[in-house]
Amino acid sequence: QIVLQWSLASQQADAHVINVAGRQRMLSQKIAKSGYRLIGVGTTEARRDAQEELRDALALFKRSHAGLQHGDSELGLPGANSLQVGNLFLSVEPDYQAIVAAATTVLATSDRAGELYQAVHRLSAHEASFLLGMDAVVSGYDSEARQRVARTRWLALGFGLLTLLALAFIARRIIAPAAAHLHRDMPRDEGREADMEKLFSASPAALFLVDATSLAIERCNLKAEVLMGCSRDEFVGKPLSGYFDIRLEANRVFLLKIRTGDIFDELRVLLVDDRRNAVDALASMRQVTYSGLRCYLISFTDITNLKAS
């Protein structure tokens, strides 16, 4: 996109340069026409208008000629000509200098008929050859612009093909293996989730599924709701550690084992349920994969009543 945008911007500059170069032909004709007007004017006011027209045309003619060759930011001319166009400008340089000198003489001798007529004659003599030379310059600019347009088209085509090849490579080497892996693992994962559903519904113990990274409760079964004395909506998403008094050594050991991912069975812990009641329980933990995430399956067996008896 950077290359193409740069190329498009250069093409816009090409169009402007061609317009300015074409305008030079019109300005040379206007300068010659203004010189002829000065020969035939009869009133001072008409002479002043013709002089002003010639002066403005000559100033723009000189600035544009210099800008086309050396650049002019205000006129939007980059001035970066090729060697071929540079040689064409060298060929029109004598006629350009002659037109500028003759036009300057016309402005200085507008009230001296003899000198004015000779200057206008020199204008006319060099104007025709200058037109031919500028025609070649404009043709050179146009030919180079067409070449750049063609090059941009080939670049766009090349980049398009490169993009298609990249997409084909990604589809073949990345997406296809990933899709095959998903198709292969999906039945197994679905079976695991079905087994998990059966386990959650049939287990006599309170089960909690805890995210292995955040240690937040992802889901629980009905026995867990009874154990905690509240519905699952009230503690799902909360950290499991919030239901343990960390002042107790047994609870600190339990939470440390969870954080390190240790597997254990029937570890004595003391939970604090939603009503702030202490629940004496035995905890066990296994590592499982659920919905593509690494999780801990923790079960709690309430032994409060057993302890009391």
GROMACS .gro file of C-alpha atoms in nm, residues 1-306:
model
  306
    1GLN     CA    1   0.000   0.000   0.000
    2ILE     CA    2   0.288   0.239   0.079
    3VAL     CA    3   0.450   0.176  -0.258
    4LEU     CA    4   0.121   0.204  -0.448
    5GLN     CA    5   0.016   0.521  -0.266
    6TRP     CA    6   0.355   0.679  -0.336
    7SER     CA    7   0.321   0.583  -0.702
    8LEU     CA    8  -0.031   0.730  -0.724
    9ALA     CA    9   0.090   1.054  -0.563
   10SER     CA   10   0.371   1.079  -0.818
   11GLN     CA   11   0.117   1.031  -1.098
   12GLN     CA   12  -0.084   1.325  -0.967
   13ALA     CA   13   0.236   1.532  -0.977
   14ASP     CA   14   0.297   1.410  -1.334
   15ALA     CA   15  -0.043   1.544  -1.444
   16HIS     CA   16   0.032   1.884  -1.291
   17VAL     CA   17   0.378   1.902  -1.449
   18ILE     CA   18   0.232   1.819  -1.793
   19ASN     CA   19  -0.029   2.094  -1.750
   20VAL     CA   20   0.235   2.351  -1.656
   21ALA     CA   21   0.459   2.247  -1.945
   22GLY     CA   22   0.164   2.275  -2.182
   23ARG     CA   23   0.085   2.618  -2.043
   24GLN     CA   24   0.434   2.736  -2.141
   25ARG     CA   25   0.332   2.705  -2.506
   26MET     CA   26   0.025   2.917  -2.442
   27LEU     CA   27   0.231   3.176  -2.251
   28SER     CA   28   0.483   3.208  -2.534
   29GLN     CA   29   0.195   3.274  -2.774
   30LYS     CA   30   0.044   3.525  -2.533
   31ILE     CA   31   0.377   3.708  -2.503
   32ALA     CA   32   0.406   3.734  -2.882
   33LYS     CA   33   0.043   3.848  -2.910
   34SER     CA   34   0.094   4.118  -2.645
   35GLY     CA   35   0.399   4.243  -2.837
   36TYR     CA   36   0.192   4.279  -3.154
   37ARG     CA   37  -0.075   4.464  -2.958
   38LEU     CA   38   0.181   4.721  -2.848
   39ILE     CA   39   0.267   4.793  -3.210
   40GLY     CA   40  -0.088   4.882  -3.303
   41VAL     CA   41  -0.219   5.053  -2.986
   42GLY     CA   42  -0.314   5.415  -3.015
   43THR     CA   43  -0.406   5.526  -2.664
   44THR     CA   44  -0.198   5.540  -2.350
   45GLU     CA   45  -0.449   5.330  -2.159
   46ALA     CA   46  -0.447   5.055  -2.421
   47ARG     CA   47  -0.066   5.056  -2.422
   48ARG     CA   48  -0.064   5.027  -2.042
   49ASP     CA   49  -0.304   4.727  -2.054
   50ALA     CA   50  -0.091   4.553  -2.317
   51GLN     CA   51   0.227   4.617  -2.117
   52GLU     CA   52   0.064   4.478  -1.799
   53GLU     CA   53  -0.055   4.168  -1.983
   54LEU     CA   54   0.295   4.113  -2.128
   55ARG     CA   55   0.463   4.172  -1.792
   56ASP     CA   56   0.239   3.918  -1.610
   57ALA     CA   57   0.276   3.658  -1.884
   58LEU     CA   58   0.654   3.701  -1.894
   59ALA     CA   59   0.688   3.666  -1.514
   60LEU     CA   60   0.486   3.343  -1.510
   61PHE     CA   61   0.668   3.219  -1.819
   62LYS     CA   62   1.009   3.264  -1.652
   63ARG     CA   63   0.904   3.117  -1.316
   64SER     CA   64   0.740   2.812  -1.474
   65HIS     CA   65   1.041   2.747  -1.696
   66ALA     CA   66   1.274   2.754  -1.395
   67GLY     CA   67   1.030   2.550  -1.182
   68LEU     CA   68   0.994   2.276  -1.442
   69GLN     CA   69   1.369   2.225  -1.441
   70HIS     CA   70   1.470   2.295  -1.082
   71GLY     CA   71   1.146   2.261  -0.884
   72ASP     CA   72   0.904   2.509  -0.729
   73SER     CA   73   0.705   2.402  -0.421
   74GLU     CA   74   0.452   2.683  -0.454
   75LEU     CA   75   0.375   2.585  -0.813
   76GLY     CA   76   0.377   2.215  -0.719
   77LEU     CA   77   0.670   2.133  -0.945
   78PRO     CA   78   0.914   1.865  -0.820
   79GLY     CA   79   1.185   1.948  -1.077
   80ALA     CA   80   1.311   1.588  -1.082
   81ASN     CA   81   1.346   1.554  -1.460
   82SER     CA   82   1.489   1.256  -1.636
   83LEU     CA   83   1.801   1.290  -1.850
   84GLN     CA   84   1.587   1.274  -2.165
   85VAL     CA   85   1.359   1.559  -2.057
   86GLY     CA   86   1.661   1.756  -1.935
   87ASN     CA   87   1.815   1.732  -2.282
   88LEU     CA   88   1.488   1.852  -2.438
   89PHE     CA   89   1.496   2.158  -2.216
   90LEU     CA   90   1.854   2.224  -2.327
   91SER     CA   91   1.735   2.221  -2.687
   92VAL     CA   92   1.471   2.492  -2.622
   93GLU     CA   93   1.695   2.703  -2.401
   94PRO     CA   94   1.824   2.932  -2.684
   95ASP     CA   95   1.468   3.009  -2.799
   96TYR     CA   96   1.359   3.063  -2.439
   97GLN     CA   97   1.640   3.309  -2.372
   98ALA     CA   98   1.568   3.489  -2.698
   99ILE     CA   99   1.197   3.522  -2.612
  100VAL     CA  100   1.275   3.656  -2.263
  101ALA     CA  101   1.527   3.906  -2.400
  102ALA     CA  102   1.294   4.020  -2.679
  103ALA     CA  103   0.996   4.055  -2.442
  104THR     CA  104   1.208   4.258  -2.200
  105THR     CA  105   1.308   4.485  -2.491
  106VAL     CA  106   0.943   4.521  -2.596
  107LEU     CA  107   0.852   4.642  -2.246
  108ALA     CA  108   1.143   4.889  -2.245
  109THR     CA  109   1.085   5.027  -2.598
  110SER     CA  110   0.703   5.032  -2.619
  111ASP     CA  111   0.718   5.404  -2.707
  112ARG     CA  112   0.993   5.367  -2.972
  113ALA     CA  113   0.832   5.218  -3.278
  114GLY     CA  114   1.149   5.110  -3.462
  115GLU     CA  115   1.307   4.920  -3.175
  116LEU     CA  116   0.967   4.783  -3.070
  117TYR     CA  117   0.902   4.641  -3.416
  118GLN     CA  118   1.242   4.467  -3.426
  119ALA     CA  119   1.189   4.316  -3.076
  120VAL     CA  120   0.842   4.189  -3.169
  121HIS     CA  121   0.985   4.040  -3.488
  122ARG     CA  122   1.246   3.850  -3.282
  123LEU     CA  123   0.964   3.730  -3.056
  124SER     CA  124   0.774   3.594  -3.350
  125ALA     CA  125   1.083   3.428  -3.498
  126HIS     CA  126   1.170   3.233  -3.184
  127GLU     CA  127   0.813   3.164  -3.068
  128ALA     CA  128   0.744   2.903  -3.340
  129SER     CA  129   1.060   2.700  -3.271
  130PHE     CA  130   0.999   2.728  -2.894
  131LEU     CA  131   0.652   2.581  -2.947
  132LEU     CA  132   0.799   2.283  -3.129
  133GLY     CA  133   1.056   2.230  -2.856
  134MET     CA  134   0.794   2.249  -2.580
  135ASP     CA  135   0.577   2.005  -2.772
  136ALA     CA  136   0.865   1.759  -2.746
  137VAL     CA  137   0.902   1.837  -2.372
  138VAL     CA  138   0.531   1.778  -2.308
  139SER     CA  139   0.547   1.455  -2.509
  140GLY     CA  140   0.848   1.346  -2.302
  141TYR     CA  141   0.665   1.416  -1.976
  142ASP     CA  142   0.356   1.234  -2.104
  143SER     CA  143   0.554   0.930  -2.219
  144GLU     CA  144   0.730   0.899  -1.883
  145ALA     CA  145   0.398   0.940  -1.698
  146ARG     CA  146   0.244   0.660  -1.906
  147GLN     CA  147   0.540   0.438  -1.825
  148ARG     CA  148   0.492   0.506  -1.453
  149VAL     CA  149   0.119   0.427  -1.481
  150ALA     CA  150   0.203   0.097  -1.652
  151ARG     CA  151   0.462   0.020  -1.384
  152THR     CA  152   0.207   0.094  -1.111
  153ARG     CA  153  -0.039  -0.144  -1.275
  154TRP     CA  154   0.221  -0.419  -1.281
  155LEU     CA  155   0.309  -0.345  -0.919
  156ALA     CA  156  -0.058  -0.366  -0.820
  157LEU     CA  157  -0.089  -0.696  -1.008
  158GLY     CA  158   0.230  -0.828  -0.850
  159PHE     CA  159   0.124  -0.729  -0.501
  160GLY     CA  160  -0.220  -0.882  -0.562
  161LEU     CA  161  -0.064  -1.211  -0.670
  162LEU     CA  162   0.175  -1.199  -0.375
  163THR     CA  163  -0.122  -1.149  -0.141
  164LEU     CA  164  -0.303  -1.446  -0.296
  165LEU     CA  165   0.008  -1.660  -0.261
  166ALA     CA  166   0.046  -1.554   0.101
  167LEU     CA  167  -0.319  -1.637   0.170
  168ALA     CA  168  -0.277  -1.974  -0.001
  169PHE     CA  169   0.034  -2.042   0.209
  170ILE     CA  170  -0.149  -1.942   0.529
  171ALA     CA  171  -0.449  -2.157   0.437
  172ARG     CA  172  -0.230  -2.458   0.354
  173ARG     CA  173   0.033  -2.439   0.626
  174ILE     CA  174  -0.155  -2.277   0.916
  175ILE     CA  175  -0.534  -2.282   0.880
  176ALA     CA  176  -0.566  -2.633   0.733
  177PRO     CA  177  -0.352  -2.803   1.004
  178ALA     CA  178  -0.534  -2.606   1.274
  179ALA     CA  179  -0.872  -2.704   1.131
  180ALA     CA  180  -0.765  -3.068   1.108
  181HIS     CA  181  -0.645  -3.051   1.467
  182LEU     CA  182  -0.981  -2.906   1.575
  183HIS     CA  183  -1.174  -3.172   1.386
  184ARG     CA  184  -0.960  -3.440   1.544
  185ASP     CA  185  -0.984  -3.305   1.898
  186MET     CA  186  -1.342  -3.180   1.893
  187PRO     CA  187  -1.508  -3.522   1.948
  188ARG     CA  188  -1.264  -3.596   2.229
  189ASP     CA  189  -1.326  -3.258   2.393
  190GLU     CA  190  -1.700  -3.297   2.351
  191GLY     CA  191  -1.675  -3.639   2.516
  192ARG     CA  192  -1.476  -3.488   2.801
  193GLU     CA  193  -1.734  -3.214   2.851
  194ALA     CA  194  -2.013  -3.475   2.846
  195ASP     CA  195  -1.824  -3.677   3.107
  196MET     CA  196  -1.780  -3.360   3.311
  197GLU     CA  197  -2.155  -3.293   3.297
  198LYS     CA  198  -2.226  -3.645   3.419
  199LEU     CA  199  -1.970  -3.610   3.695
  200PHE     CA  200  -2.114  -3.276   3.811
  201SER     CA  201  -2.467  -3.409   3.822
  202ALA     CA  202  -2.392  -3.747   3.983
  203SER     CA  203  -2.110  -3.665   4.225
  204PRO     CA  204  -2.200  -3.693   4.596
  205ALA     CA  205  -1.931  -3.436   4.677
  206ALA     CA  206  -1.935  -3.061   4.618
  207LEU     CA  207  -1.743  -2.994   4.295
  208PHE     CA  208  -1.580  -2.669   4.187
  209LEU     CA  209  -1.419  -2.607   3.848
  210VAL     CA  210  -1.146  -2.346   3.898
  211ASP     CA  211  -0.948  -2.165   3.629
  212ALA     CA  212  -0.582  -2.268   3.667
  213THR     CA  213  -0.452  -1.920   3.590
  214SER     CA  214  -0.682  -1.686   3.782
  215LEU     CA  215  -0.804  -1.943   4.039
  216ALA     CA  216  -1.156  -1.807   3.982
  217ILE     CA  217  -1.454  -2.040   4.014
  218GLU     CA  218  -1.585  -2.126   3.666
  219ARG     CA  219  -1.874  -2.354   3.761
  220CYS     CA  220  -2.001  -2.582   4.036
  221ASN     CA  221  -2.262  -2.849   4.100
  222LEU     CA  222  -2.574  -2.854   4.315
  223LYS     CA  223  -2.387  -3.007   4.608
  224ALA     CA  224  -2.152  -2.707   4.603
  225GLU     CA  225  -2.449  -2.470   4.625
  226VAL     CA  226  -2.577  -2.658   4.929
  227LEU     CA  227  -2.231  -2.657   5.085
  228MET     CA  228  -2.184  -2.281   5.034
  229GLY     CA  229  -2.543  -2.195   5.128
  230CYS     CA  230  -2.609  -1.986   4.817
  231SER     CA  231  -2.677  -2.017   4.445
  232ARG     CA  232  -2.393  -2.060   4.198
  233ASP     CA  233  -2.457  -1.712   4.052
  234GLU     CA  234  -2.336  -1.560   4.378
  235PHE     CA  235  -1.988  -1.715   4.375
  236VAL     CA  236  -1.913  -1.818   4.015
  237GLY     CA  237  -1.640  -1.586   3.885
  238LYS     CA  238  -1.506  -1.508   4.231
  239PRO     CA  239  -1.166  -1.630   4.355
  240LEU     CA  240  -1.177  -1.957   4.545
  241SER     CA  241  -0.937  -1.821   4.806
  242GLY     CA  242  -1.207  -1.581   4.929
  243TYR     CA  243  -1.383  -1.871   5.102
  244PHE     CA  244  -1.089  -1.974   5.318
  245ASP     CA  245  -0.945  -1.823   5.635
  246ILE     CA  246  -0.575  -1.797   5.550
  247ARG     CA  247  -0.486  -1.763   5.916
  248LEU     CA  248  -0.522  -2.138   5.945
  249GLU     CA  249  -0.214  -2.337   5.850
  250ALA     CA  250  -0.420  -2.608   5.680
  251ASN     CA  251  -0.586  -2.351   5.456
  252ARG     CA  252  -0.253  -2.192   5.366
  253VAL     CA  253  -0.117  -2.533   5.265
  254PHE     CA  254  -0.430  -2.600   5.060
  255LEU     CA  255  -0.410  -2.269   4.870
  256LEU     CA  256  -0.036  -2.316   4.809
  257LYS     CA  257  -0.097  -2.658   4.657
  258ILE     CA  258  -0.364  -2.511   4.429
  259ARG     CA  259  -0.137  -2.231   4.313
  260THR     CA  260   0.143  -2.477   4.235
  261GLY     CA  261  -0.093  -2.722   4.064
  262ASP     CA  262  -0.027  -3.013   4.301
  263ILE     CA  263  -0.262  -3.309   4.288
  264PHE     CA  264  -0.387  -3.420   4.631
  265ASP     CA  265  -0.657  -3.626   4.799
  266GLU     CA  266  -0.857  -3.568   5.120
  267LEU     CA  267  -0.670  -3.265   5.245
  268ARG     CA  268  -0.829  -3.123   5.560
  269VAL     CA  269  -0.952  -2.762   5.510
  270LEU     CA  270  -1.193  -2.521   5.672
  271LEU     CA  271  -1.424  -2.327   5.440
  272VAL     CA  272  -1.632  -2.022   5.524
  273ASP     CA  273  -1.971  -2.040   5.356
  274ASP     CA  274  -2.189  -1.751   5.240
  275ARG     CA  275  -2.343  -1.717   5.586
  276ARG     CA  276  -1.996  -1.691   5.740
  277ASN     CA  277  -2.027  -2.036   5.894
  278ALA     CA  278  -1.722  -2.261   5.919
  279VAL     CA  279  -1.744  -2.583   5.718
  280ASP     CA  280  -1.495  -2.859   5.797
  281ALA     CA  281  -1.422  -3.054   5.479
  282LEU     CA  282  -1.185  -3.288   5.300
  283ALA     CA  283  -1.055  -3.151   4.967
  284SER     CA  284  -0.919  -3.332   4.662
  285MET     CA  285  -0.788  -3.183   4.336
  286ARG     CA  286  -0.722  -3.296   3.979
  287GLN     CA  287  -0.603  -3.108   3.672
  288VAL     CA  288  -0.847  -3.116   3.379
  289THR     CA  289  -0.903  -2.943   3.046
  290TYR     CA  290  -1.244  -2.784   3.006
  291SER     CA  291  -1.355  -2.591   2.696
  292GLY     CA  292  -0.992  -2.573   2.587
  293LEU     CA  293  -0.878  -2.418   2.917
  294ARG     CA  294  -0.654  -2.565   3.184
  295CYS     CA  295  -0.860  -2.597   3.499
  296TYR     CA  296  -0.859  -2.759   3.844
  297LEU     CA  297  -1.143  -2.986   3.951
  298ILE     CA  298  -1.169  -2.957   4.329
  299SER     CA  299  -1.409  -3.163   4.538
  300PHE     CA  300  -1.511  -3.098   4.898
  301THR     CA  301  -1.667  -3.351   5.129
  302ASP     CA  302  -1.840  -3.195   5.430
  303ILE     CA  303  -1.723  -3.369   5.749
  304THR     CA  304  -1.861  -3.114   5.994
  305ASN     CA  305  -2.135  -3.346   6.116
  306LEU     CA  306  -1.895  -3.643   6.129
   0.00000   0.00000   0.00000
